[in-house]
CSV table of C-alpha atoms in Angstrom, one decimal:
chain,number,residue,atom,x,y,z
G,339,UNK,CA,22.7,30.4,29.4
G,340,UNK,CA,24.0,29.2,26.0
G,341,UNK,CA,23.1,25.4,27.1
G,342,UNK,CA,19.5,26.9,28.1
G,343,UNK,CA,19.1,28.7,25.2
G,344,UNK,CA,20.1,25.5,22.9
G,345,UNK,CA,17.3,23.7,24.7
G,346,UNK,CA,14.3,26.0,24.8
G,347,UNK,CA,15.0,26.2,20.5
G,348,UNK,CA,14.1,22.5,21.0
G,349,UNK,CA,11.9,22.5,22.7
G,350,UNK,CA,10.1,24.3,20.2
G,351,UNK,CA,11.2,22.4,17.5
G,352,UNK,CA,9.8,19.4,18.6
G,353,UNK,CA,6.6,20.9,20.1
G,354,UNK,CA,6.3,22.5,16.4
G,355,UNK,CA,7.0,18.3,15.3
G,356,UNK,CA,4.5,17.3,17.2
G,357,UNK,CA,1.8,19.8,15.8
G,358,UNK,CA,2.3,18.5,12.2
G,359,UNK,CA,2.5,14.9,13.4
G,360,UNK,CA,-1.1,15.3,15.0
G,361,UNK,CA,-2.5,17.2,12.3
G,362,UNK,CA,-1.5,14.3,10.1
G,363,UNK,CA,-3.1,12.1,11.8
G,364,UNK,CA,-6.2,13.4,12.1
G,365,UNK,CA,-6.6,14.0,7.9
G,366,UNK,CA,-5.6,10.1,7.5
G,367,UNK,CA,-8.2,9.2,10.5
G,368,UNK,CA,-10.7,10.8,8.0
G,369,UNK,CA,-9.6,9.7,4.7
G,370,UNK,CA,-8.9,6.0,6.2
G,371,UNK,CA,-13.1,6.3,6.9
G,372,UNK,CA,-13.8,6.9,3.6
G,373,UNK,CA,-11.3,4.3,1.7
G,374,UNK,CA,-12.3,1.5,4.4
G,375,UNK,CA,-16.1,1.9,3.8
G,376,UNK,CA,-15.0,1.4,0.1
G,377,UNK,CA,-13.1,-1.3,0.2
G,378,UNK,CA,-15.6,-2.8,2.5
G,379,UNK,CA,-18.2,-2.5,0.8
G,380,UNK,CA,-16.9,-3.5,-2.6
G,381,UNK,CA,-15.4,-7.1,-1.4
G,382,UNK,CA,-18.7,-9.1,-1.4
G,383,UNK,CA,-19.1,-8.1,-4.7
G,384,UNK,CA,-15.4,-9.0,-5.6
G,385,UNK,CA,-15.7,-12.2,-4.2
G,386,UNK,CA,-19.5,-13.4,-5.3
G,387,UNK,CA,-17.9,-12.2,-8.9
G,388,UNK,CA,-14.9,-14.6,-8.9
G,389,UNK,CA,-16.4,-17.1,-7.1
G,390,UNK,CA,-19.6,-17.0,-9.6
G,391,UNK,CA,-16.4,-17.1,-13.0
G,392,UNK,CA,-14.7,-20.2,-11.0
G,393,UNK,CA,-17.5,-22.3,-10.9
G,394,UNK,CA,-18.6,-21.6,-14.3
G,395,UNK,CA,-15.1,-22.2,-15.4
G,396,UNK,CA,-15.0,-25.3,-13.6
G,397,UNK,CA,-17.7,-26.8,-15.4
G,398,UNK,CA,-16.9,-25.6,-18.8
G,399,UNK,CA,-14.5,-28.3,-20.9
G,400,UNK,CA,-10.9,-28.0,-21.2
G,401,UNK,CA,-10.7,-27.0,-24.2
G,402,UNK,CA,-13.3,-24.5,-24.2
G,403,UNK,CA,-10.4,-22.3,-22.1
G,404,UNK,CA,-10.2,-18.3,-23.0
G,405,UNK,CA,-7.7,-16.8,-24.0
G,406,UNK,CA,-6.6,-15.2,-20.8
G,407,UNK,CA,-6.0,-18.8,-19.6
G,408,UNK,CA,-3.2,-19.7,-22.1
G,409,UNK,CA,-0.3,-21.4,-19.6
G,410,UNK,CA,2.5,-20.6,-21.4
G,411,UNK,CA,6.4,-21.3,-20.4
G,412,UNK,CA,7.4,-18.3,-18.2
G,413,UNK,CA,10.2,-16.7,-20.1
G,414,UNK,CA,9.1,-13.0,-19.4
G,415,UNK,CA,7.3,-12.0,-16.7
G,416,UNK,CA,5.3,-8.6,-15.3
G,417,UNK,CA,4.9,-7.3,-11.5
G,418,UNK,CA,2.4,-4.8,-11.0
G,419,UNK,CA,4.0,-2.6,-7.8
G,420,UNK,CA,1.5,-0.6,-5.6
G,421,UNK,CA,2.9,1.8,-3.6
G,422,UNK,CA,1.9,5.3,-2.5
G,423,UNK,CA,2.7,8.5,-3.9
G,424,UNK,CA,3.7,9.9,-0.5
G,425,UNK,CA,5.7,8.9,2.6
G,426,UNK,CA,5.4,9.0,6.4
G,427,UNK,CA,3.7,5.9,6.6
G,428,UNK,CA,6.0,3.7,7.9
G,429,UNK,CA,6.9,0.8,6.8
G,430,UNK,CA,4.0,0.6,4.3
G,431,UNK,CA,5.8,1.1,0.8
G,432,UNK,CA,9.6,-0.5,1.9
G,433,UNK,CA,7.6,-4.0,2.6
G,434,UNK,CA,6.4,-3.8,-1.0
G,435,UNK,CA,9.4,-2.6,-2.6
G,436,UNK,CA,11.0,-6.3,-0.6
G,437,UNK,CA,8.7,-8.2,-1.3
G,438,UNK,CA,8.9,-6.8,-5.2
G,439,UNK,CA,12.6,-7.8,-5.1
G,440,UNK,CA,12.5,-10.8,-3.2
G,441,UNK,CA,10.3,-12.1,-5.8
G,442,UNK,CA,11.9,-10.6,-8.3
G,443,UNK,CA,15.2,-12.3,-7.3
G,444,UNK,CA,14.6,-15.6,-5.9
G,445,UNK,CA,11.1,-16.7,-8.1
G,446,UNK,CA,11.5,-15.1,-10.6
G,447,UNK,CA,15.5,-15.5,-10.9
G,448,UNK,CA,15.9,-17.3,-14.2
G,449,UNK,CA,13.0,-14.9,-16.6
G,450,UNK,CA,13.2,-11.4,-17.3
G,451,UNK,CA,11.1,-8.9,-15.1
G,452,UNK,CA,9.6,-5.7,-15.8
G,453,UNK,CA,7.5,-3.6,-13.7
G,454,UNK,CA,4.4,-1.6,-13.8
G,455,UNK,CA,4.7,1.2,-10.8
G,456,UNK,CA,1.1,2.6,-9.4
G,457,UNK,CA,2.7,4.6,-6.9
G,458,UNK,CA,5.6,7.2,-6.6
G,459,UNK,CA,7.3,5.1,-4.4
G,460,UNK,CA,7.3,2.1,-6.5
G,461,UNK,CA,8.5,4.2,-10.0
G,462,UNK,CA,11.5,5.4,-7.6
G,463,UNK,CA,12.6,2.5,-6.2
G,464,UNK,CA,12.9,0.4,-9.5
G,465,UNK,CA,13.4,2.8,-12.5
G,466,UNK,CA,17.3,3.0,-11.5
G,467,UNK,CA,16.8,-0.7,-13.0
G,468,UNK,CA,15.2,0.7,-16.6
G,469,UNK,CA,12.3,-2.2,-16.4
G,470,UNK,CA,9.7,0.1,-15.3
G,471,UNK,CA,7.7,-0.1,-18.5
G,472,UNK,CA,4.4,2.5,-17.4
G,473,UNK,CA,4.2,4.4,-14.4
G,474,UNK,CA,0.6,5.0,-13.3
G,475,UNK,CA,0.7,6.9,-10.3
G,476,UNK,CA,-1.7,9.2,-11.1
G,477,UNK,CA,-4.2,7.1,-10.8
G,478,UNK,CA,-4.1,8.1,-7.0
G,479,UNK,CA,-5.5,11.0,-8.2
G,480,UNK,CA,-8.8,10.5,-8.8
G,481,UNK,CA,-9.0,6.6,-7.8
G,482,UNK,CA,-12.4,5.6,-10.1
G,483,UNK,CA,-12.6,2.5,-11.3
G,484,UNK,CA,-12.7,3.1,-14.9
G,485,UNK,CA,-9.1,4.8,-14.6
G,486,UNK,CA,-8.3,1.6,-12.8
G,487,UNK,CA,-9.8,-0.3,-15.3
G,488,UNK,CA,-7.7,1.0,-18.3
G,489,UNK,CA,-4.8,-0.4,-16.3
G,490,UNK,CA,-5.7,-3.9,-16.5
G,491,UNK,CA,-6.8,-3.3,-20.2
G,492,UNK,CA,-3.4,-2.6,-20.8
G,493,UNK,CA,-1.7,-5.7,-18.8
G,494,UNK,CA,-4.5,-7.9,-20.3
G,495,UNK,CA,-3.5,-6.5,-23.9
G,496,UNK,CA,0.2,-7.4,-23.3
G,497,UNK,CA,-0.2,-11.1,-22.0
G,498,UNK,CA,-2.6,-11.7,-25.2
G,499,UNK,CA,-0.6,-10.2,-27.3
G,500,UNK,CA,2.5,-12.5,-26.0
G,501,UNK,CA,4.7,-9.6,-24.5
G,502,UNK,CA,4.2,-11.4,-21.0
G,503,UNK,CA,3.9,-15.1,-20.1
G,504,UNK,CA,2.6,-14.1,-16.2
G,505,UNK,CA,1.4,-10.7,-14.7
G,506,UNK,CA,1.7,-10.8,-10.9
G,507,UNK,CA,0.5,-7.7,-8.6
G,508,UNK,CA,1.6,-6.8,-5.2
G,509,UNK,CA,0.2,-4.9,-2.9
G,510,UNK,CA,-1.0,-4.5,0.5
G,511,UNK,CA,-3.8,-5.8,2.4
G,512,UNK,CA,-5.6,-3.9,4.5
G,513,UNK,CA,-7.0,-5.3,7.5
G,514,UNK,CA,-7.5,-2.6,10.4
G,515,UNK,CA,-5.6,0.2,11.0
G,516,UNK,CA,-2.8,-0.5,12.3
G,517,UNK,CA,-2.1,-4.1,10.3
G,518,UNK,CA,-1.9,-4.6,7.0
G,519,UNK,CA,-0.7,-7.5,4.9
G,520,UNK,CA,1.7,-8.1,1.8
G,521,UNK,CA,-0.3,-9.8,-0.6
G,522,UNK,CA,1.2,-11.3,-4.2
G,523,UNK,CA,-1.5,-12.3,-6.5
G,524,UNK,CA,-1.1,-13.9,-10.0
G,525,UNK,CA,-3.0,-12.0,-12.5
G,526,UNK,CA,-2.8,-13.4,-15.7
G,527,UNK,CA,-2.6,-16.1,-16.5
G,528,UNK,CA,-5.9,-16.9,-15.0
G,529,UNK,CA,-5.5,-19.9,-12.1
G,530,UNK,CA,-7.3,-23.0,-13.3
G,531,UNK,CA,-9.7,-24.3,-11.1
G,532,UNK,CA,-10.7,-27.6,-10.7
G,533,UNK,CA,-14.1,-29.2,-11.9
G,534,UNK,CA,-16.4,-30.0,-9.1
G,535,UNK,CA,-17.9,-33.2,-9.4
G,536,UNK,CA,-20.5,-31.8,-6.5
G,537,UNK,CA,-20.8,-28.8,-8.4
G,538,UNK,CA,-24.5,-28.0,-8.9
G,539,UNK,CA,-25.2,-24.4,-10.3
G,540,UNK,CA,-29.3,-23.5,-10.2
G,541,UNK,CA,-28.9,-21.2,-13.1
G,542,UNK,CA,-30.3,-20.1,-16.3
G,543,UNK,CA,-27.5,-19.5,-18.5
G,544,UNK,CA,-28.3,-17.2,-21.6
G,545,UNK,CA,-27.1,-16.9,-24.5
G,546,UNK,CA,-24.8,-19.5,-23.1
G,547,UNK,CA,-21.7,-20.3,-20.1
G,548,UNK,CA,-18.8,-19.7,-22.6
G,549,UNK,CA,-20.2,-16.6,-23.8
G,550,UNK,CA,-20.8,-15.6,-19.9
G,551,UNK,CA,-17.4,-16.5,-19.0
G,552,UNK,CA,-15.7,-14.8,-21.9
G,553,UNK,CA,-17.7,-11.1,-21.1
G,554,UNK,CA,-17.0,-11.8,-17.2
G,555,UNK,CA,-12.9,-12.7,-17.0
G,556,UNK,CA,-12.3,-8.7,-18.4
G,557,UNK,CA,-14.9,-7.6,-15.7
G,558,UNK,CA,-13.1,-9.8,-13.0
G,559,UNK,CA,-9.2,-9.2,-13.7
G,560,UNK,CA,-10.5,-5.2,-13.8
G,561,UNK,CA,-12.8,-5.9,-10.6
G,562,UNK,CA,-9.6,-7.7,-9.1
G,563,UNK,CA,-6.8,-5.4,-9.8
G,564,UNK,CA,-9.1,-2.2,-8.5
G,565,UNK,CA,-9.7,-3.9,-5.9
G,566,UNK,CA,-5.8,-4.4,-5.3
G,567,UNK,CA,-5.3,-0.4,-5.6
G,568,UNK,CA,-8.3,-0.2,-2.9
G,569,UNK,CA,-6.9,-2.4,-0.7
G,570,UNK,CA,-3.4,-0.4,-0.4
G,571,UNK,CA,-5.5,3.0,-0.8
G,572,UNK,CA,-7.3,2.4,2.5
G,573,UNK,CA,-3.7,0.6,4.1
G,574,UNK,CA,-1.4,3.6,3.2
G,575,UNK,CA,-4.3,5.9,5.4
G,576,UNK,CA,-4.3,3.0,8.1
G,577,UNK,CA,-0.5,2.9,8.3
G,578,UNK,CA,0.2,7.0,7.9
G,579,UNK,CA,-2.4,7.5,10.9
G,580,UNK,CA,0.0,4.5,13.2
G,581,UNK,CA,2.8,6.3,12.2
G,582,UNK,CA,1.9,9.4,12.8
G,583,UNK,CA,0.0,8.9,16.1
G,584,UNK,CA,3.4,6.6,17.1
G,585,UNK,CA,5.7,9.7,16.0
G,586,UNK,CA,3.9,12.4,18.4
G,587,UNK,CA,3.8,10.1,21.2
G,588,UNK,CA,7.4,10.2,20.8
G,589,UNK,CA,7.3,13.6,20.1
G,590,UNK,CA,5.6,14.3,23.3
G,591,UNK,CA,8.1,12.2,25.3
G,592,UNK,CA,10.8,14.2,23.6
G,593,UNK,CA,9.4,17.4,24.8
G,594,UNK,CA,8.6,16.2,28.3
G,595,UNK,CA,11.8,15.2,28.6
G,596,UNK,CA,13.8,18.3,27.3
G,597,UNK,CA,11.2,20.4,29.8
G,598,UNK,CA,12.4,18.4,32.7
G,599,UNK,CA,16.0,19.1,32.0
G,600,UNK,CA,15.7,22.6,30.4
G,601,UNK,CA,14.2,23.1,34.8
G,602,UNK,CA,16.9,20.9,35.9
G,603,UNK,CA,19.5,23.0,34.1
G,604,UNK,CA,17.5,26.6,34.5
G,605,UNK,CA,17.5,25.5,38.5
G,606,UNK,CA,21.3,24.5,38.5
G,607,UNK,CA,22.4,27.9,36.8
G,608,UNK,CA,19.9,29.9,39.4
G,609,UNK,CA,21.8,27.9,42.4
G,610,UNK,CA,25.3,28.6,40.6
G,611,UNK,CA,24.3,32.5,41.1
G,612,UNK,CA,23.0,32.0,44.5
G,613,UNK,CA,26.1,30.6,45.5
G,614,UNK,CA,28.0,33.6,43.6
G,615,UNK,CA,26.6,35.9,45.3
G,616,UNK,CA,26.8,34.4,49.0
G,617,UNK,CA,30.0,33.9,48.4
G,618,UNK,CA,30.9,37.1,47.0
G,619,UNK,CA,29.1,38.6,50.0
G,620,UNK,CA,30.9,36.8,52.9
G,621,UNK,CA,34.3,37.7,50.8
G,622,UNK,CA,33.2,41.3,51.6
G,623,UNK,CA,32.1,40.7,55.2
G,624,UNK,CA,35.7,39.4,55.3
């Protein structure tokens, strides 16, 4: 009875499990609507904005460069970690935190690192190495793009002002639901792009294309690093939702399972006593 007892507690347990496990995935199913309509719906402007600054860059003259193009020789270097605040989404934040520390060990072996966390899970994994030099986790907390945006004033203050020679961020990519990628992204300095000999721009420029380009780069790196934060917003959703669905399918199996023997066992001990008794009768007969 002790055996049966043991088993029917788990039963519960995991029945309990699987409760929280659905309920989880439901809130991430709606949230993951909300972030991915963002996200979506914010790329064509990302793109048409950097792909307008490349081509006016690329016909601009070399020297006519700004000053968050200065290629410098990378001596100290900034990642810019995005992680969640929370767990249970598989392996959502560990891929960042490797990639992080691949980077940081094999590219970036020979400069000196520091990190920028935006993310709970980033701050933990790398202030044990006391290079995490802001944490901005908070931002999760009301995600806006003018909270955002005084991130990437901040990293565009230090590589002008010298304190960095590159800014990379890394985060993930989301693509549907249940796939998301690791994407690593230089930052500053800004990649030079080619002149286009084909290039032909049908625009009016006023007052002129350096003054255009000069008030656009802030608006793109801020545009860009937003929409980095967006991108793993709406991932961490996609991948707590897989995870969650995956962990009360399991948890389901689990409680199928430890019903099947719970009868197996409950049927044994009611034959056992059967058995008892027959015998215990004949003995009497006897």
């Amino acid at each position: 009875m002790a055996n049966l007892k043991e088993i029917r507690n788990r039963i519960s347990s995991v029945s309990s499990t699987m409760q929280i496990t659905s309920a989880m995935k439901m809130v991430s199913a709606a949230k993951l609507k909300k972030a991915q309509d963002a996200i979506t719906a914010m790329r064509p402007y990302a793109d048409k904005l950097t792909e307008l600054l490349q081509s006016l860059s690329a016909t601009l003259d070399a020297d006519s460069g700004s000053k968050f193009s200065d290629q410098r020789e990378v001596k100290k270097v900034l990642i810019v970690a995005i992680t969640s605040n929370r767990g249970l989404c598989g392996a959502f934040n560990s891929n960042i935190i490797k990639a992080v520390s691949k980077l940081t060990s094999e590219t970036y072996a020979n400069q000196e690192v520091s990190y920028v966390a935006v993310g709970k899970k980033a701050n933990d994994a790398f202030k044990k190495t006391n290079k995490v030099i802001a944490n901005k986790s908070e931002v999760f907390d009301d995600l806006t793009f003018d909270n955002v945006a005084e991130i990437a004033q901040m990293l565009m203050d230090k590589f002008v002002a010298g304190e960095y020679d590159k800014i990379d961020i890394v985060y993930n990519k989301f693509k549907n639901a249940a796939t998301q990628e690791v994407m690593t992204e230089q930052f500053l300095p800004i990649v030079p792009v080619e002149a286009d000999a084909n290039v032909n721009l049908d625009y009016i420029f006023e007052p002129s294309k350096i003054e255009i380009v000069e008030q656009l780069i802030p608006k793109s790196l801020k545009t860009q690093l937003y929409k980095g934060v967006r991108d793993s917003f709406a991932s961490e959703h996609g991948a707590r939702m897989t995870a969650m669905h995956k962990a009360t399918d399991n948890a389901t199996e689990l409680r199928d399972q430890l019903k099947l023997t719970y009868n197996k066992a409950r049927q044994a001990a009611i034959t056992n006593e059967i058995l008892e008794i027959v015998g215990g009768a004949e003995a009497l007969n006897n």
